[in-house]
Amino acid sequence: MERSDGEAAAKLAKLSAVAASSEDRISALPDDVILHILRQLRDSPVAGRTSVLSRRWCSLWALLPEVYFSGYTAPHHVAAAFAAHEAPVLERIAVFVKDPPVDSLAAWLPIASRRLCGDLYFLNIVRRNGGPDEAGERGAFELPCFENATTISLHLGFLGLITPPTGVFAQLTRLHLDHFRIQGPCGLGDALSSPRCPSLRELTLSDARGLDNLTLHSESLLTVKLTKLRGLQRLTVVAPALKELTVFYCFANAPNLSQMVASISTPQLVSLEWSDAYDPMSVQLGGMAHLHCLGMSFYLVYGPNGFRTNSDCMGLLRHFKVICSLSFALIYPHVSSFFSYFELCSQYSMFA
């Protein structure tokens, strides 16, 4: 019992001595160790608040090569943080904010474009009752040229986007634009074609407004996915290395299908998903000798004569003599309330 009391007293004395000491053990850690700890937080505001733990932590957050802002960060705080950030090179930027005004984006994007040598992810968390028209009223911002970015993913909540008139996205390999509204004099296709995006391999454009003409000339693109480009009337894709192409409901809801024109030149294409309006007079698919997979939207079984989607499916099938993999949905409106999905994976020959 006495021994235990003696040990407890010794431990207490030792702890009291440590507490009485003015030595800051955390501050004694090497900068590399502290930066590694802060980097694991993946939250720049939280990393900044850790300065309360140690004197030396006050400015180290500004040296982190990655910047993260969650959806609870006020938009104007993002610009202030970028202005205070000191890292000459940023490897990743992830900014999630709620309904930011366009001037707040214009305040930090130019800073980010000069330093980023990696990935940019931006998400505009919009109000559920806010529609594309309401978002469009909040104006537009110009996307600066990110010369060294490798991935750009922008979910804009239908904010207006102005593509930069000059500059080369020299290292960009992946681009994803979602829920955006194109504005400004520079065409999106001009900004995305090979002269200005020489390394672009994957392109996804989804839920766009104001994009009536899209022309892509690219020597590097391997995958292109175009989904719900409302108002699109003319589509031109010249991509000799392209392997996968998806066109999903870009023309189907157009007010005047007679004005749609599509010209596709992709001789190395392996997979085509055309879930859209198809007229052989206005859609020129060109030679696709390497095509292996063809995807379509749906076919209405027992549908009325002249049903548009059925005509589109049959017209598209007639364009190809041999398809190895064909996928589409069959709808039985009077039999079941769900889609029956069939995928034909064996050698399939039609209209030879």
XYZ file of C-alpha atoms in Angstrom:
352
model
C 0.000 0.000 0.000
C 2.803 2.371 0.937
C 4.623 1.479 -2.287
C 1.542 2.289 -4.330
C 1.106 5.590 -2.572
C 4.757 6.367 -3.215
C 4.464 5.597 -6.917
C 1.323 7.721 -7.212
C 3.034 10.604 -5.490
C 6.027 10.313 -7.801
C 3.821 10.340 -10.890
C 1.877 13.319 -9.606
C 5.078 15.204 -8.935
C 6.315 14.421 -12.443
C 3.066 15.610 -14.045
C 3.154 18.783 -11.952
C 6.671 19.468 -13.111
C 5.684 19.061 -16.736
C 2.653 21.293 -16.262
C 4.751 23.934 -14.571
C 7.256 23.907 -17.401
C 6.837 26.559 -20.094
C 8.096 24.215 -22.796
C 5.697 23.813 -25.739
C 6.094 20.202 -26.804
C 3.832 20.598 -29.853
C 5.802 23.558 -31.136
C 8.934 21.449 -30.975
C 7.636 19.154 -33.696
C 9.284 19.554 -37.135
C 7.338 21.544 -39.713
C 6.998 18.497 -41.959
C 5.263 16.574 -39.176
C 2.897 19.432 -38.384
C 2.028 19.908 -42.062
C 1.356 16.184 -42.377
C -1.047 16.366 -39.427
C -2.849 19.401 -40.830
C -3.077 17.844 -44.276
C -5.016 14.873 -42.895
C -7.815 17.205 -41.751
C -8.848 17.966 -45.366
C -10.530 21.140 -44.146
C -8.705 24.454 -44.512
C -10.797 26.464 -41.978
C -10.314 23.730 -39.365
C -6.583 23.614 -40.124
C -6.424 27.355 -39.538
C -8.216 27.070 -36.199
C -5.637 24.590 -34.925
C -3.356 27.590 -34.326
C -4.807 27.699 -30.798
C -2.792 24.548 -30.044
C 0.594 26.047 -30.659
C 2.305 29.317 -31.515
C 4.067 27.807 -34.524
C 0.870 26.455 -36.050
C -0.489 29.938 -36.709
C 0.871 30.311 -40.237
C 1.643 26.721 -41.219
C -1.857 26.064 -42.575
C -1.089 28.613 -45.310
C 1.730 26.365 -46.577
C -0.462 23.323 -47.190
C -0.408 22.136 -50.831
C -4.136 21.313 -50.723
C -7.082 23.636 -50.080
C -10.454 22.345 -48.889
C -13.618 24.301 -48.082
C -16.767 22.494 -47.026
C -20.308 23.656 -47.805
C -20.521 25.552 -44.540
C -17.920 28.143 -45.500
C -19.134 31.636 -46.370
C -18.161 32.465 -49.980
C -16.265 35.639 -49.047
C -14.112 33.683 -46.581
C -12.825 31.543 -49.460
C -11.373 34.560 -51.258
C -9.757 35.827 -48.047
C -8.167 32.449 -47.405
C -6.679 32.265 -50.907
C -5.280 35.772 -50.514
C -3.540 34.696 -47.285
C -2.338 31.351 -48.601
C 1.399 31.202 -49.221
C 2.033 27.834 -50.893
C 3.556 28.555 -54.318
C 2.102 25.325 -55.756
C -1.284 23.777 -55.002
C -1.912 20.122 -55.752
C -5.654 20.063 -55.099
C -8.447 22.589 -54.566
C -11.921 21.536 -53.411
C -14.471 24.281 -52.753
C -18.081 23.516 -51.785
C -20.177 26.616 -51.062
C -23.844 27.572 -50.952
C -25.187 29.980 -53.586
C -22.021 32.061 -54.032
C -22.286 35.415 -55.815
C -20.270 35.459 -59.021
C -17.978 38.209 -57.760
C -16.805 35.913 -54.959
C -15.668 33.372 -57.566
C -13.917 36.069 -59.565
C -11.967 36.991 -56.418
C -10.213 33.647 -55.862
C -10.227 31.779 -59.195
C -7.409 33.893 -60.733
C -5.220 33.192 -57.683
C -5.988 29.480 -57.927
C -5.270 29.378 -61.658
C -1.736 30.687 -61.166
C -0.798 28.119 -58.502
C -2.731 24.954 -59.257
C -0.764 22.032 -60.666
C -3.364 19.362 -59.948
C -7.111 19.017 -59.475
C -9.886 21.598 -59.050
C -13.307 20.580 -57.712
C -16.054 23.163 -57.265
C -19.636 22.522 -56.153
C -22.321 25.175 -55.892
C -24.827 23.855 -53.350
C -28.000 25.530 -54.587
C -31.312 25.934 -52.822
C -33.838 23.282 -53.778
C -36.404 25.860 -54.826
C -33.931 27.709 -57.027
C -34.165 26.913 -60.740
C -31.854 27.572 -63.675
C -33.609 30.840 -64.517
C -33.077 32.171 -61.012
C -29.414 31.157 -61.065
C -28.931 32.850 -64.412
C -30.096 36.136 -62.949
C -27.111 36.124 -60.587
C -24.745 36.846 -63.464
C -21.737 35.074 -64.922
C -18.043 34.728 -64.171
C -15.078 34.179 -66.472
C -13.124 30.999 -65.957
C -9.428 31.909 -66.010
C -6.977 29.749 -67.903
C -5.535 27.025 -65.663
C -2.293 26.322 -67.514
C -1.090 23.550 -65.188
C -4.322 22.017 -63.871
C -4.814 18.335 -64.695
C -8.487 17.944 -63.682
C -11.275 20.544 -63.534
C -14.729 19.594 -62.261
C -17.290 22.390 -61.917
C -20.875 21.851 -60.696
C -22.173 25.376 -61.082
C -25.856 25.227 -60.162
C -26.595 27.040 -63.465
C -24.379 30.020 -62.744
C -23.258 31.742 -65.934
C -19.889 30.608 -67.301
C -17.725 32.667 -69.655
C -14.905 30.697 -71.243
C -11.542 32.486 -71.455
C -10.857 33.991 -74.886
C -7.122 33.241 -74.720
C -4.711 30.881 -72.987
C -3.815 27.194 -73.193
C -4.882 24.535 -70.673
C -1.643 22.729 -71.404
C -1.840 19.948 -68.763
C -5.619 19.458 -68.556
C -6.612 15.804 -69.075
C -10.118 15.681 -67.511
C -12.891 18.294 -67.664
C -16.371 17.961 -66.159
C -18.915 20.804 -66.434
C -22.298 20.238 -64.822
C -25.425 22.436 -64.468
C -23.928 25.437 -66.232
C -25.104 28.263 -68.464
C -22.801 29.370 -71.271
C -22.406 33.109 -71.821
C -19.886 35.386 -73.482
C -18.414 35.708 -76.975
C -15.970 32.777 -76.870
C -17.426 29.449 -77.979
C -17.031 26.511 -75.614
C -15.852 24.268 -78.444
C -13.063 26.692 -79.335
C -11.776 26.592 -75.764
C -11.886 22.769 -75.606
C -10.343 21.874 -78.962
C -6.741 20.751 -79.405
C -5.030 24.124 -79.911
C -6.062 25.193 -76.404
C -6.528 21.800 -74.679
C -3.804 19.664 -76.281
C -3.825 16.986 -73.534
C -7.572 16.653 -72.901
C -8.604 12.976 -72.758
C -11.961 12.941 -70.929
C -14.757 15.470 -71.453
C -18.152 15.478 -69.726
C -20.749 18.182 -70.335
C -24.024 17.792 -68.469
C -27.196 19.868 -68.022
C -26.198 22.950 -69.978
C -28.138 26.014 -71.050
C -27.269 28.475 -73.802
C -25.178 25.994 -75.792
C -26.749 25.912 -79.265
C -23.585 25.032 -81.195
C -20.786 22.740 -80.051
C -17.806 22.005 -82.295
C -14.965 19.845 -81.003
C -11.752 19.271 -82.940
C -9.431 17.225 -80.758
C -6.468 14.956 -81.431
C -6.271 13.789 -77.797
C -9.841 13.088 -76.654
C -10.622 9.469 -75.765
C -13.982 9.825 -73.986
C -16.798 12.342 -74.544
C -20.091 12.354 -72.626
C -22.758 14.884 -73.581
C -25.923 14.834 -71.470
C -28.970 17.126 -71.592
C -27.440 20.031 -73.469
C -30.738 21.898 -73.725
C -31.125 23.960 -76.869
C -28.320 22.269 -78.784
C -28.903 22.490 -82.551
C -25.505 21.749 -84.099
C -22.956 19.196 -82.920
C -19.637 18.531 -84.632
C -17.098 16.091 -83.235
C -13.844 15.469 -85.103
C -11.709 13.280 -82.857
C -9.552 10.653 -84.594
C -8.496 8.972 -81.314
C -11.905 8.937 -79.589
C -12.947 5.559 -78.126
C -16.213 6.315 -76.280
C -18.999 8.743 -77.180
C -22.270 9.350 -75.326
C -25.028 11.669 -76.556
C -27.986 11.625 -74.174
C -31.097 13.776 -74.694
C -29.324 16.762 -76.203
C -31.621 17.064 -79.233
C -34.706 15.098 -78.145
C -36.389 18.053 -76.431
C -35.474 20.620 -79.070
C -38.401 22.782 -80.207
C -37.595 22.133 -83.873
C -35.875 18.826 -84.679
C -35.699 19.763 -88.348
C -32.907 22.205 -87.472
C -30.689 19.682 -85.695
C -27.402 18.829 -87.389
C -24.813 16.381 -86.081
C -21.560 15.446 -87.767
C -19.439 12.804 -86.047
C -16.001 11.808 -87.363
C -14.508 9.267 -84.949
C -12.896 6.429 -86.933
C -11.464 4.676 -83.833
C -14.723 4.685 -81.864
C -15.377 1.489 -79.889
C -18.465 2.417 -77.857
C -21.376 4.640 -78.909
C -24.399 5.486 -76.788
C -26.873 7.523 -78.801
C -29.940 7.994 -76.610
C -31.296 10.881 -78.594
C -33.189 11.909 -81.691
C -31.814 10.354 -84.865
C -32.466 11.246 -88.471
C -30.044 9.858 -91.083
C -30.523 13.029 -93.122
C -29.268 15.300 -90.348
C -27.048 12.974 -88.271
C -23.854 11.909 -90.036
C -22.005 9.298 -88.005
C -19.233 8.611 -90.488
C -17.219 5.408 -90.646
C -16.922 3.461 -87.385
C -15.144 0.264 -88.410
C -14.027 -0.523 -84.857
C -17.395 -0.030 -83.143
C -18.100 -2.827 -80.674
C -20.874 -1.524 -78.371
C -24.014 0.388 -79.314
C -26.420 1.783 -76.733
C -29.828 3.352 -77.338
C -32.569 4.689 -75.073
C -35.756 2.589 -75.306
C -38.192 0.972 -77.678
C -41.934 1.066 -76.960
C -43.321 -2.420 -77.625
C -46.664 -2.257 -79.437
C -46.129 1.473 -79.793
C -48.187 3.481 -82.287
C -46.996 3.881 -85.852
C -44.652 6.794 -86.232
C -43.692 6.861 -82.537
C -40.589 9.042 -82.606
C -38.336 7.054 -80.279
C -39.076 3.792 -82.086
C -38.239 5.415 -85.407
C -34.987 6.757 -83.971
C -33.965 3.305 -82.709
C -34.719 1.569 -85.990
C -32.973 4.249 -88.009
C -29.866 3.989 -85.869
C -29.826 0.188 -86.142
C -30.037 0.364 -89.930
C -26.850 2.427 -89.983
C -24.762 -0.506 -88.713
C -24.402 -3.905 -90.367
C -22.732 -5.676 -87.445
C -22.919 -4.862 -83.723
C -21.245 -7.105 -81.148
C -22.965 -5.615 -78.100
C -26.351 -3.896 -78.294
C -28.154 -2.471 -75.268
C -31.489 -0.704 -74.967
C -34.681 -0.781 -72.879
C -37.949 -2.375 -73.917
C -41.081 -0.799 -72.472
C -44.311 -2.751 -72.191
C -46.797 -0.032 -71.188
C -49.757 -2.407 -70.726
C -47.849 -5.283 -69.154
C -45.625 -3.869 -66.431
C -44.790 -0.564 -64.802
C -41.036 -1.010 -64.994
C -38.506 -1.188 -67.768
C -37.347 -4.548 -69.068
C -33.715 -4.257 -69.964
C -31.974 -6.528 -72.430
C -28.336 -6.590 -73.348
C -27.247 -8.591 -76.359
C -23.631 -9.586 -75.898
C -23.208 -12.067 -78.745
C -22.515 -11.413 -82.421
C -25.493 -9.497 -83.769
C -26.119 -8.865 -87.455
C -28.871 -6.695 -88.891
C -29.690 -5.315 -92.307
C -26.563 -6.812 -93.811
